[in-house]
Coordinates of C-alpha atoms in Angstrom, one line a residue:
Chain V
M877 CA -1.4 8.1 1.7
S878 CA 0.4 8.9 -1.5
V879 CA 3.1 7.1 -3.5
F880 CA 6.3 6.2 -1.8
M881 CA 9.3 8.4 -2.3
D882 CA 12.9 8.4 -1.4
L883 CA 14.3 11.9 -1.6
N884 CA 17.9 11.3 -1.0
L885 CA 20.0 9.2 -3.3
S886 CA 23.6 10.3 -3.3
F887 CA 25.0 11.5 -6.6
T888 CA 27.9 9.6 -7.9
A889 CA 29.9 10.3 -11.0
E890 CA 29.8 6.6 -11.9
R891 CA 26.9 6.3 -14.3
S892 CA 26.5 2.6 -13.9
R893 CA 26.2 2.9 -10.1
L894 CA 23.7 5.6 -10.3
K895 CA 21.7 3.7 -12.9
S896 CA 21.6 0.6 -10.7
L897 CA 20.6 2.7 -7.7
I898 CA 17.6 4.1 -9.6
E899 CA 16.7 0.6 -10.9
T900 CA 16.8 -0.8 -7.4
A901 CA 14.7 2.0 -6.1
A902 CA 12.1 1.3 -8.8
H903 CA 12.2 -2.4 -8.1
L904 CA 11.6 -1.7 -4.4
G905 CA 8.5 0.2 -5.1
F906 CA 9.5 3.9 -4.9
S907 CA 7.7 6.0 -7.4
T908 CA 9.8 9.1 -7.0
V909 CA 13.4 9.6 -6.1
A910 CA 15.7 12.6 -5.8
I911 CA 19.4 12.6 -6.7
N912 CA 21.2 14.6 -4.0
Y913 CA 24.2 16.8 -4.8
V914 CA 26.0 17.6 -1.6
F915 CA 27.8 21.0 -1.5
E916 CA 30.2 21.7 1.3
P917 CA 31.6 25.2 1.1
A918 CA 33.8 24.7 4.2
T919 CA 36.1 22.0 2.8
K920 CA 37.5 23.8 -0.2
K921 CA 37.7 27.4 -1.0
K922 CA 36.2 28.6 -4.2
Q923 CA 34.1 25.5 -4.7
E924 CA 31.2 26.1 -7.0
I925 CA 27.7 24.8 -6.6
P926 CA 27.4 21.8 -8.8
I927 CA 25.1 21.9 -11.8
P928 CA 22.8 19.0 -12.0
T929 CA 23.3 16.6 -14.9
P930 CA 20.1 16.3 -16.9
I931 CA 18.4 13.0 -16.1
K932 CA 18.4 12.0 -19.8
E933 CA 22.1 12.0 -19.8
L934 CA 22.3 9.9 -16.6
I935 CA 20.0 7.1 -17.6
D936 CA 18.6 6.4 -21.0
E937 CA 15.2 4.9 -20.1
L938 CA 13.7 5.3 -16.7
P939 CA 12.7 1.9 -15.2
V940 CA 9.1 1.2 -14.5
V941 CA 8.1 1.0 -10.8
Q942 CA 7.5 -2.5 -9.7
G943 CA 3.8 -3.4 -9.9
R944 CA 2.8 -0.3 -11.7
Y945 CA 2.9 1.0 -15.3
R946 CA 4.5 4.4 -14.8
P947 CA 8.3 4.9 -14.9
I948 CA 10.0 6.2 -11.8
R949 CA 10.2 10.0 -11.5
V950 CA 13.7 11.4 -10.8
L951 CA 14.2 14.8 -9.3
N952 CA 17.4 16.9 -8.5
R953 CA 18.2 18.0 -5.1
L954 CA 20.9 20.2 -3.5
T955 CA 22.1 19.9 0.0
V956 CA 24.2 22.7 1.4
V957 CA 26.2 21.6 4.5
M958 CA 26.5 24.8 6.5
S959 CA 29.0 25.6 9.1
D960 CA 28.7 29.4 8.6
S961 CA 25.8 31.6 7.8
S962 CA 27.5 32.8 4.6
H963 CA 27.4 29.3 3.1
F964 CA 23.8 29.5 2.2
R965 CA 23.0 32.4 -0.2
P966 CA 19.3 33.0 -0.3
N967 CA 17.9 33.4 -3.8
A968 CA 21.1 32.4 -5.5
A969 CA 20.5 31.8 -9.2
E970 CA 22.3 28.4 -9.1
Y971 CA 19.7 27.0 -6.8
R972 CA 17.0 27.3 -9.5
C973 CA 18.3 24.3 -11.4
F974 CA 17.4 22.0 -8.5
D975 CA 13.9 20.8 -7.7
L976 CA 14.5 20.4 -4.0
L977 CA 16.7 22.5 -1.8
S978 CA 18.0 21.4 1.6
V979 CA 20.5 22.5 4.2
Q980 CA 22.3 20.7 6.9
P981 CA 23.1 23.0 9.8
T982 CA 25.9 22.1 12.1
T983 CA 25.5 24.7 14.9
E984 CA 22.5 25.7 16.9
K985 CA 22.5 29.2 15.5
L986 CA 22.4 28.0 12.0
F987 CA 19.6 25.5 12.8
H988 CA 17.6 28.3 14.3
A989 CA 18.1 30.4 11.2
A990 CA 17.2 27.6 8.9
C991 CA 14.0 26.9 10.7
M992 CA 12.9 30.5 10.9
I993 CA 14.1 32.3 7.9
Y994 CA 15.8 30.3 5.1
D995 CA 13.8 29.4 2.1
V996 CA 14.5 25.7 2.0
D997 CA 12.4 22.6 1.8
I998 CA 14.3 20.1 3.9
I999 CA 16.5 20.4 7.0
C1000 CA 18.8 17.5 7.3
I1001 CA 19.6 16.1 10.7
S1002 CA 23.2 14.9 10.9
V1003 CA 23.6 11.2 11.5
T1004 CA 27.4 10.9 11.5
E1005 CA 28.0 12.6 14.8
K1006 CA 26.3 13.3 18.1
L1007 CA 24.4 16.5 17.7
P1008 CA 26.1 19.4 19.6
F1009 CA 22.8 21.0 20.3
F1010 CA 19.3 20.2 21.4
F1011 CA 16.2 20.9 19.4
K1012 CA 14.1 23.7 20.9
R1013 CA 10.4 23.7 20.4
A1014 CA 10.1 27.2 19.1
P1015 CA 12.2 26.9 15.9
V1016 CA 10.9 23.4 15.2
N1017 CA 7.3 24.6 15.4
R1018 CA 8.0 27.6 13.2
A1019 CA 9.6 25.2 10.6
V1020 CA 6.5 23.0 10.8
D1021 CA 4.2 26.0 10.2
R1022 CA 6.2 27.0 7.2
G1023 CA 6.1 23.6 5.6
V1024 CA 9.8 22.8 6.0
V1025 CA 10.5 19.1 6.9
F1026 CA 13.2 17.4 8.8
E1027 CA 15.0 14.6 7.2
V1028 CA 16.6 11.5 8.9
S1029 CA 18.7 9.3 6.6
Y1030 CA 19.2 5.7 7.5
S1031 CA 22.0 4.3 5.3
A1032 CA 24.7 5.5 7.7
A1033 CA 23.0 3.2 10.2
I1034 CA 23.4 0.3 7.8
R1035 CA 27.1 1.0 7.1
D1036 CA 28.4 1.4 10.6
S1037 CA 27.3 0.5 14.1
T1038 CA 28.6 3.7 15.8
R1039 CA 26.6 5.7 13.3
R1040 CA 23.6 3.6 14.0
R1041 CA 23.7 4.8 17.6
Y1042 CA 24.0 8.4 16.5
T1043 CA 21.2 8.1 14.0
I1044 CA 18.8 6.7 16.5
A1045 CA 19.9 9.1 19.2
N1046 CA 19.5 12.2 17.0
A1047 CA 16.3 11.0 15.5
V1048 CA 14.7 10.3 18.9
S1049 CA 15.7 13.7 20.2
L1050 CA 14.2 15.3 17.1
M1051 CA 10.9 13.4 17.5
E1052 CA 10.6 14.6 21.1
S1053 CA 10.5 18.2 19.8
C1054 CA 8.5 17.8 16.7
K1055 CA 6.1 15.1 17.9
G1056 CA 6.5 13.1 14.7
K1057 CA 5.2 15.8 12.4
N1058 CA 6.9 16.9 9.2
V1059 CA 9.6 14.2 9.2
I1060 CA 10.8 12.3 6.2
L1061 CA 12.9 9.2 6.2
S1062 CA 15.3 8.7 3.3
S1063 CA 18.3 6.6 2.5
A1064 CA 21.3 8.8 1.5
A1065 CA 22.3 5.6 -0.3
E1066 CA 25.6 5.4 -2.2
K1067 CA 25.1 1.8 -3.3
P1068 CA 22.0 -0.2 -4.3
L1069 CA 22.5 -2.5 -1.3
E1070 CA 21.9 0.4 1.1
L1071 CA 18.3 0.9 -0.1
R1072 CA 15.4 -0.6 1.7
G1073 CA 11.8 -1.0 0.8
P1074 CA 9.1 1.4 1.9
Y1075 CA 7.5 -0.9 4.4
D1076 CA 10.9 -1.7 6.0
I1077 CA 11.5 2.0 6.4
T1078 CA 8.1 2.4 8.0
N1079 CA 9.2 -0.2 10.6
L1080 CA 12.5 1.6 11.0
G1081 CA 10.5 4.8 11.8
L1082 CA 9.1 3.0 14.8
L1083 CA 12.7 2.8 16.3
F1084 CA 13.1 6.5 15.8
G1085 CA 10.0 7.1 17.9
L1086 CA 7.4 7.7 15.2
S1087 CA 4.0 6.1 15.5
D1088 CA 2.8 3.6 12.9
R1089 CA 0.8 6.2 11.0
D1090 CA 3.5 8.9 11.2
A1091 CA 6.2 6.5 10.1
K1092 CA 4.2 5.6 7.0
E1093 CA 3.5 9.2 6.2
A1094 CA 7.2 9.9 6.5
V1095 CA 7.7 7.9 3.4
S1096 CA 4.7 9.0 1.5
S1097 CA 2.5 12.0 2.3
T1098 CA 5.1 14.1 3.9
C1099 CA 7.4 13.6 0.9
R1100 CA 4.6 14.6 -1.4
S1101 CA 4.1 17.8 0.6
V1102 CA 7.8 18.6 0.3
V1103 CA 7.8 18.2 -3.4
L1104 CA 4.8 20.5 -3.6
H1105 CA 6.5 23.0 -1.3
A1106 CA 9.5 23.0 -3.6
E1107 CA 7.3 23.7 -6.6
T1108 CA 5.7 26.7 -4.8
R1109 CA 9.2 28.0 -3.9
K1110 CA 9.8 28.6 -7.5
S1111 CA 6.6 30.5 -8.0
A1112 CA 5.0 33.5 -6.4
S1113 CA 3.2 31.9 -3.4
G1114 CA 2.3 29.0 -5.5
I1115 CA 0.0 31.0 -7.7
M1116 CA 2.1 32.0 -10.7
Y1117 CA 4.6 29.6 -12.2
T1118 CA 7.1 30.9 -14.8
M1119 CA 9.3 28.7 -17.0
K1120 CA 12.2 29.6 -19.1
T1121 CA 11.5 28.8 -22.7
C1122 CA 15.1 28.8 -23.9
S1123 CA 16.5 25.4 -24.9
E1124 CA 19.2 24.9 -22.2
S1125 CA 16.8 24.7 -19.3
S1126 CA 14.0 22.9 -21.1
S1127 CA 16.2 19.9 -21.6
Q1128 CA 16.5 19.4 -17.9
Q1129 CA 13.8 17.4 -16.2
E1130 CA 12.2 20.0 -14.0
A1131 CA 9.8 18.7 -11.4
P1132 CA 6.7 18.4 -13.6
P1133 CA 3.5 19.5 -12.1
A1134 CA 2.5 15.8 -12.3
D1135 CA -1.0 14.9 -11.1
S1136 CA -1.3 18.2 -9.2
G1137 CA -0.6 20.3 -12.2
E1138 CA -4.1 21.1 -13.3
A1139 CA -5.6 22.4 -10.1
P1140 CA -3.8 22.1 -6.7
A1141 CA -0.6 23.9 -7.9
A1142 CA -2.7 27.0 -7.2
K1143 CA -3.1 26.1 -3.6
R1144 CA -0.4 26.6 -0.9
A1145 CA 0.9 23.2 -0.2
K1146 CA -0.7 22.0 3.0
H1147 CA 1.6 19.7 5.0
H1148 CA -1.2 18.4 7.1
L1149 CA -4.6 17.3 5.9
T1150 CA -7.2 18.7 8.1
D1151 CA -10.7 17.2 8.2
Chain K
M443 CA 7.7 6.5 23.9
F444 CA 9.4 3.2 23.4
G445 CA 6.3 1.5 24.8
D446 CA 5.0 1.9 21.3
L447 CA 7.5 -0.6 20.1
E448 CA 5.9 -3.4 22.0
R449 CA 2.5 -2.8 20.4
T450 CA 2.1 -4.2 16.9
P451 CA -0.5 -2.7 14.6
R452 CA -4.0 -3.7 15.7
T453 CA -5.4 -6.8 14.2
L454 CA -8.9 -8.2 14.7
L455 CA -9.9 -11.8 15.0
V456 CA -13.5 -12.7 15.4
C457 CA -14.2 -16.3 16.3
D458 CA -17.6 -17.9 15.8
R459 CA -18.7 -21.3 16.6
S460 CA -22.0 -22.8 15.4
S461 CA -23.6 -25.6 13.5
F462 CA -24.9 -25.9 10.0
L463 CA -28.0 -27.5 11.4
D464 CA -28.7 -24.5 13.6
E465 CA -31.2 -22.2 11.8
K466 CA -29.7 -19.1 13.2
N467 CA -26.2 -19.7 11.9
R468 CA -24.9 -16.6 10.1
L469 CA -22.4 -18.3 8.0
S470 CA -24.1 -17.7 4.7
S471 CA -24.4 -14.0 5.4
Q472 CA -20.8 -13.8 6.5
V473 CA -19.7 -15.5 3.3
E474 CA -21.9 -13.4 1.2
Q475 CA -20.6 -10.1 2.5
L476 CA -17.0 -10.6 1.4
H477 CA -17.6 -9.9 -2.2
F478 CA -14.1 -9.9 -3.6
N479 CA -12.3 -13.1 -2.8
Y480 CA -8.8 -13.7 -4.1
K481 CA -7.9 -17.1 -2.9
V482 CA -9.6 -20.2 -1.4
S483 CA -7.4 -22.8 0.1
M484 CA -8.6 -26.1 1.4
L485 CA -6.9 -28.6 3.6
L486 CA -8.2 -32.2 3.5
P487 CA -6.6 -34.5 6.0
E488 CA -5.9 -38.2 5.2
C489 CA -6.6 -37.6 1.6
S490 CA -4.2 -38.0 -1.3
S491 CA -6.3 -36.9 -4.2
A492 CA -9.3 -34.7 -4.6
P493 CA -12.6 -36.5 -4.7
S494 CA -14.4 -36.1 -8.0
H495 CA -17.3 -34.1 -6.8
L496 CA -15.0 -31.5 -5.2
E497 CA -13.0 -31.3 -8.4
A498 CA -16.1 -30.8 -10.3
V499 CA -17.1 -27.8 -8.1
L500 CA -13.6 -26.3 -8.4
N501 CA -13.7 -26.6 -12.1
S502 CA -17.1 -25.0 -12.3
F503 CA -16.1 -21.8 -10.6
N504 CA -17.1 -18.8 -12.7
S505 CA -14.6 -17.3 -15.1
F506 CA -13.8 -13.6 -14.9
Y507 CA -12.6 -10.9 -17.3
L508 CA -9.5 -8.8 -17.1
I509 CA -9.9 -5.5 -18.9
R510 CA -6.8 -3.4 -19.5
K511 CA -6.9 0.3 -19.0
L512 CA -10.6 0.5 -18.5
P513 CA -11.8 4.1 -18.4
I514 CA -13.9 4.0 -15.3
H515 CA -16.6 6.2 -16.7
E516 CA -17.5 3.3 -18.9
L517 CA -18.9 1.6 -15.8
L518 CA -21.4 4.5 -15.7
D519 CA -22.5 3.9 -19.3
K520 CA -26.3 4.1 -19.5
H521 CA -26.8 0.8 -21.2
F522 CA -24.4 -1.0 -18.9
L523 CA -26.2 0.4 -15.9
E524 CA -29.6 -0.7 -17.1
T525 CA -28.7 -4.2 -18.2
S526 CA -26.1 -5.2 -15.6
V527 CA -25.6 -3.0 -12.6
H528 CA -29.2 -2.4 -11.8
Q529 CA -29.9 -6.1 -12.0
G530 CA -27.1 -6.9 -9.6
L531 CA -25.4 -9.2 -12.1
V532 CA -21.9 -7.8 -12.2
S533 CA -19.1 -6.9 -9.8
G534 CA -15.5 -5.9 -10.3
L535 CA -12.4 -4.5 -8.8
S536 CA -9.4 -2.5 -10.1
Y537 CA -6.3 -4.6 -10.6
R538 CA -2.7 -3.8 -9.9
T539 CA -3.5 -0.7 -8.0
R540 CA -2.2 -0.4 -4.5
I541 CA -4.7 0.8 -1.9
D542 CA -2.2 2.9 0.0
E543 CA -0.6 4.5 -3.1
D544 CA -3.0 4.7 -6.0
N545 CA -6.6 5.2 -6.8
C546 CA -8.7 2.0 -6.4
V547 CA -12.2 1.3 -7.7
A548 CA -14.7 -1.4 -6.7
L549 CA -18.1 -2.1 -8.2
M550 CA -20.2 -4.1 -5.8
P551 CA -23.0 -6.4 -6.8
N552 CA -25.6 -4.2 -5.1
G553 CA -24.7 -1.4 -7.5
H554 CA -22.5 0.7 -5.3
L555 CA -19.3 2.1 -6.8
S556 CA -16.6 2.6 -4.3
L557 CA -13.7 4.9 -5.2
S558 CA -10.6 5.2 -3.0
L559 CA -8.7 8.2 -4.2
D560 CA -5.7 10.1 -3.0
K561 CA -6.0 13.8 -2.2
D562 CA -5.1 15.2 -5.6
S563 CA -7.3 12.9 -7.6
F564 CA -10.3 13.6 -5.3
E565 CA -9.9 17.3 -5.8
L566 CA -9.7 16.8 -9.5
L567 CA -12.8 14.7 -9.6
G568 CA -14.9 17.4 -8.1
V569 CA -17.7 15.3 -6.7
E570 CA -18.8 15.0 -3.1
G571 CA -17.2 12.2 -1.2
K572 CA -16.1 11.1 2.2
L573 CA -12.8 11.2 4.0
S574 CA -11.3 7.8 4.8
K575 CA -11.4 6.8 8.4
F576 CA -7.9 5.5 8.5
N577 CA -5.5 7.6 6.5
Q578 CA -5.3 10.8 4.4
R579 CA -7.3 9.6 1.5
T580 CA -11.0 9.7 0.5
N581 CA -13.1 6.6 0.3
S582 CA -16.4 7.5 -1.3
R583 CA -19.4 5.3 -2.2
Y584 CA -21.8 6.1 -4.9
D585 CA -25.1 4.2 -5.1
L586 CA -25.7 3.8 -8.8
T587 CA -29.1 2.4 -8.2
D588 CA -30.2 5.5 -6.3
S589 CA -32.5 8.0 -8.0
S590 CA -30.0 10.8 -7.3
L591 CA -27.6 9.1 -9.6
A592 CA -30.1 8.0 -12.3
P593 CA -28.8 8.6 -15.8
G594 CA -29.6 12.0 -17.1
G595 CA -29.7 13.6 -13.7
R596 CA -27.4 16.3 -12.4
G597 CA -25.6 14.1 -9.9
Y598 CA -25.0 11.4 -12.6
Q599 CA -23.8 13.9 -15.1
R600 CA -21.3 15.5 -12.7
L601 CA -19.9 12.1 -11.7
V602 CA -19.5 11.0 -15.4
T603 CA -17.9 14.3 -16.4
G604 CA -15.6 14.1 -13.4
L605 CA -14.4 10.6 -14.4
R606 CA -14.3 11.2 -18.1
S607 CA -12.7 14.6 -18.5
R608 CA -11.5 16.0 -15.2
L609 CA -9.8 12.9 -13.6
Q610 CA -9.7 10.5 -16.5
L611 CA -9.4 7.6 -14.3
K612 CA -8.2 4.4 -16.1
T613 CA -7.2 1.3 -14.4
D614 CA -7.0 -2.4 -15.2
F615 CA -10.2 -4.0 -14.1
L616 CA -11.3 -7.4 -13.1
L617 CA -14.9 -8.0 -13.9
S618 CA -17.0 -10.9 -12.9
H619 CA -20.6 -11.7 -13.8
H620 CA -23.2 -13.9 -12.3
P621 CA -24.3 -16.8 -14.4
G622 CA -26.6 -15.6 -17.0
G623 CA -25.2 -12.1 -17.0
G624 CA -22.6 -12.7 -19.6
A625 CA -24.4 -11.3 -22.6
S626 CA -25.0 -7.9 -21.1
L627 CA -21.3 -7.4 -20.7
Q628 CA -20.6 -7.8 -24.4
A629 CA -21.4 -4.2 -25.2
L630 CA -18.9 -3.0 -22.6
L631 CA -16.2 -5.6 -23.5
S632 CA -16.4 -4.8 -27.2
R633 CA -15.1 -1.3 -26.5
C634 CA -12.1 -2.5 -24.4
D635 CA -9.0 -4.7 -24.5
W636 CA -10.1 -7.7 -22.5
S637 CA -9.2 -11.3 -21.9
E638 CA -11.1 -14.0 -20.1
H639 CA -9.5 -16.0 -17.3
R640 CA -10.5 -19.1 -15.3
P641 CA -9.5 -19.4 -11.7
E642 CA -6.3 -21.3 -11.3
V643 CA -6.5 -24.5 -9.3
R644 CA -3.4 -25.9 -7.7
S645 CA -3.2 -29.0 -5.5
H646 CA -0.4 -30.3 -3.4
A647 CA -0.2 -33.6 -1.6
L648 CA 1.5 -33.6 1.7
T649 CA 3.0 -36.5 3.6
D650 CA 3.9 -37.2 7.2
L651 CA 3.0 -34.0 8.9
F652 CA 2.1 -33.0 12.4
C653 CA -1.4 -31.6 12.9
P654 CA -3.2 -30.4 16.0
L655 CA -5.9 -32.5 17.6
L656 CA -9.1 -30.9 16.5
T657 CA -12.5 -31.8 17.8
S658 CA -15.6 -29.8 17.6
D659 CA -16.4 -29.5 21.3
L660 CA -13.0 -29.2 23.0
Q661 CA -11.4 -25.9 23.5
S662 CA -8.4 -27.6 22.1
C663 CA -6.5 -25.0 20.2
D664 CA -5.8 -21.3 20.5
P665 CA -7.2 -19.7 17.3
H666 CA -4.0 -17.7 16.6
H667 CA -1.8 -20.8 16.8
L668 CA -4.2 -22.8 14.7
L669 CA -4.4 -20.1 12.0
E670 CA -0.6 -19.8 12.0
W671 CA -0.3 -23.6 11.5
L672 CA -2.9 -23.6 8.7
G673 CA -1.0 -20.8 7.0
A674 CA 2.3 -22.6 7.3
V675 CA 0.8 -25.7 5.7
D676 CA -0.7 -23.8 2.9
A677 CA 2.6 -21.9 2.2
D678 CA 4.5 -25.1 2.5
V679 CA 6.6 -23.9 5.4
S680 CA 8.2 -26.5 7.6
C681 CA 6.8 -26.7 11.1
E682 CA 9.6 -28.8 12.5
N683 CA 11.6 -26.0 14.1
S684 CA 14.7 -27.9 14.0
S685 CA 17.7 -26.4 15.7
S686 CA 19.8 -26.3 12.6
S687 CA 17.4 -24.3 10.5
F688 CA 16.8 -20.6 11.1
L689 CA 14.2 -20.1 8.4
S690 CA 11.1 -20.8 10.4
S691 CA 10.3 -21.3 14.1
L692 CA 6.7 -22.0 13.5
V693 CA 5.4 -25.2 15.3
C694 CA 2.3 -27.2 15.2
P695 CA 0.1 -26.3 18.2
E696 CA -0.2 -28.9 21.0
P697 CA -1.8 -31.4 21.5
K698 CA -0.7 -32.8 18.2
T699 CA -0.9 -36.0 16.3
T700 CA 0.7 -37.1 13.0
M701 CA -1.0 -37.5 9.7
S702 CA 0.3 -39.8 7.0
R703 CA -1.0 -37.7 4.2
A704 CA -3.1 -34.6 3.5
L705 CA -4.2 -32.7 0.4
S706 CA -3.9 -28.9 0.1
V707 CA -5.8 -27.4 -2.8
S708 CA -5.9 -23.7 -3.6
V709 CA -7.9 -21.7 -6.2
C710 CA -6.8 -18.2 -7.2
G711 CA -8.7 -15.6 -9.2
L712 CA -11.7 -13.3 -8.8
L713 CA -14.0 -15.7 -6.9
S714 CA -17.6 -15.0 -6.0
P715 CA -19.2 -15.7 -2.7
Q716 CA -21.7 -18.0 -4.4
D717 CA -18.9 -20.2 -5.7
V718 CA -17.5 -20.3 -2.2
H719 CA -20.8 -21.3 -0.8
R720 CA -21.2 -24.2 -3.2
L721 CA -17.7 -25.4 -2.3
I722 CA -18.7 -25.3 1.4
Q723 CA -21.7 -27.5 0.7
Q724 CA -19.6 -30.0 -1.2
I725 CA -17.1 -30.2 1.6
R726 CA -20.0 -30.9 4.0
C727 CA -21.1 -33.8 1.8
Y728 CA -17.5 -35.0 1.7
L729 CA -17.3 -35.0 5.5
E730 CA -20.6 -36.9 5.9
Q731 CA -19.1 -40.0 4.6
P732 CA -17.2 -42.1 7.2
R733 CA -13.6 -40.9 7.3
L734 CA -10.4 -41.4 9.3
E735 CA -10.1 -37.7 10.1
S736 CA -13.2 -35.8 11.0
W737 CA -12.5 -32.3 9.9
A738 CA -11.6 -30.2 6.9
S739 CA -10.6 -26.6 6.7
L740 CA -11.3 -23.9 4.2
T741 CA -9.6 -20.4 4.2
V742 CA -10.9 -17.6 2.0
H743 CA -8.7 -14.6 1.4
G744 CA -10.0 -11.2 0.3
F745 CA -8.0 -8.9 -2.0
V746 CA -5.4 -6.9 -0.1
D747 CA -5.9 -3.9 -2.4
S748 CA -9.6 -3.8 -2.4
P749 CA -11.2 -0.6 -1.2
V750 CA -14.0 -2.6 0.5
S751 CA -14.1 -5.7 2.7
W752 CA -17.1 -7.2 4.5
G753 CA -20.4 -5.6 3.7
G754 CA -18.8 -2.7 1.8
D755 CA -16.9 -1.4 4.8
E756 CA -13.8 0.4 4.1
H757 CA -10.5 -1.5 3.9
G758 CA -7.0 -0.2 3.9
V759 CA -3.4 -1.3 4.3
L760 CA -1.2 0.0 7.1
K761 CA 1.5 -2.7 7.1
G762 CA -0.6 -5.7 6.0
G763 CA -4.0 -5.7 4.3
E764 CA -5.2 -9.1 5.3
N765 CA -9.0 -9.7 5.3
F766 CA -9.7 -13.4 5.4
Y767 CA -11.8 -16.0 7.1
S768 CA -11.0 -19.6 8.0
L769 CA -13.7 -22.2 8.3
L770 CA -13.0 -25.4 10.2
M771 CA -15.7 -27.9 9.5
F772 CA -16.4 -31.1 11.4
H773 CA -18.3 -34.2 10.4
D774 CA -21.1 -33.6 12.9
H775 CA -22.1 -30.4 11.0
T776 CA -20.5 -28.0 13.5
Y777 CA -18.0 -25.4 12.5
H778 CA -15.5 -23.0 13.9
L779 CA -15.2 -19.7 11.9
H780 CA -12.4 -17.2 12.4
L781 CA -12.6 -13.9 10.6
G782 CA -9.4 -11.8 10.6
T783 CA -8.6 -8.3 9.5
G784 CA -5.7 -5.9 9.8
A785 CA -5.2 -2.4 11.2
H786 CA -7.1 -0.4 8.7
D787 CA -10.4 -2.3 8.8
T788 CA -13.6 -2.3 10.6
C789 CA -14.8 -5.3 12.6
P790 CA -15.9 -8.3 10.5
P791 CA -19.5 -9.4 10.9

């Protein structure tokens, strides 16, 4: 198992709220979090992809994770809510500022395309409505092979009882197809009260149909493999890694190679440890 | 699939019943094998203050050292190996490292170094190791007394280089020494930021509580309920289960009686099995004298984040990392021993 991560904290323009969100996550024991910028091209025309605010501007000093000595690591993530295939532009330059890239498909065709072709890290499963389609084994297995993970977020379940039903129903239907592999559980929290500790989320995973071991991996090892997958997405098959040296991008907190920087960045991220 | 919800993670409880007078009793080996003990808690019924001889034993528990940010390759220092590790005088454990998140280190008295590393750290270390039985980590044991790891040899050199330059593993470390071994640690301690600590003793007098009727021969009490009750008393949780309180629904197991007073004493720190053994002998002496109540209980908890539990077997945390044993002693020299572990553990001895 690796360190606990919560890869979906909703971005909010209120600095104090975001700061208390990150502090609560550090207090609960999460070593890595990702601030999620949601982009919905369908709602407004001519909406531009948000540029992530550098972490240093959001919060002056990163809080130390409870019980450890290292400060919490904060990544940037973009979620594109797709209702049409033109909404996601592969290899768009704006995507490079983000450490993690995810899509939320709303139709079966888009889900199929996201699993098979799109170069993303995370596919979000909608929790606010009953899914209009069923998960087929073929695209799910292809996504698992490529290292793409499926995300179920739980804070909607905390806010509303109808959404609780949808969350559990959609999650259970996903687990039937993917057998509990390549799943991450995250919060999508907007307020600090909507965050839960990693062991609580492990228990919640049991309700979604995951086994004990898969549920714990959903908060730790699978998240680690997503972060590694995202790093390889920026490089050529994970072998060469280029970095802009001009000042505007070096001030952003890019996903640092962290502990894996010295050697395993050269390896293709394995999402499943084999004996 | 929802059948899984009814199953809680596996826990193991081994129950043993024997007598101190029986030559074949395995208590001393069972106590010896749990090297790293975090807490010892005693419950003495019908007692309001600790008898002097028990207090003396508690105060004579060995002290231990906390070293901050110890580079682990220092444990492989040639001088330290020769003077302390090979003599079996020292043991230690990494502190404030979580077994399911970080890298943990344990040095056992028999000279085995146990490293529980996550995938990235193990690949960086570059030394042969073993996959963990329970989760996606590696749990490797290196016998520092073995000739293949003798100082100067290739295996030794590779391990030291790995820990010093490739992985650069540094953790806080709790180190304890057997009596008489203190001087050999000075060389190591002088290079580090260390502080000495004594085990913390806390005692708590309880009044008017329910307790189960415990006798040595009767199959009086289900072990799970008994252990739950002992834990509730130690944690000062009310066992009344009154209808107006929703905090706890724990109850004292039947058949029960009332006790006007009891003493709960706990000691926390890095405690050695030898100290626990001495305490057990003192409690036996205490029970030999004629008393109102004829039993006393002692619970010893191992560290939750230790990479090893009984006999150097691997230990991990799935949801809870308990590894403890509870000894219920009676005045006729018989005892009931319950050894409990959690999901990521092998069976206790």
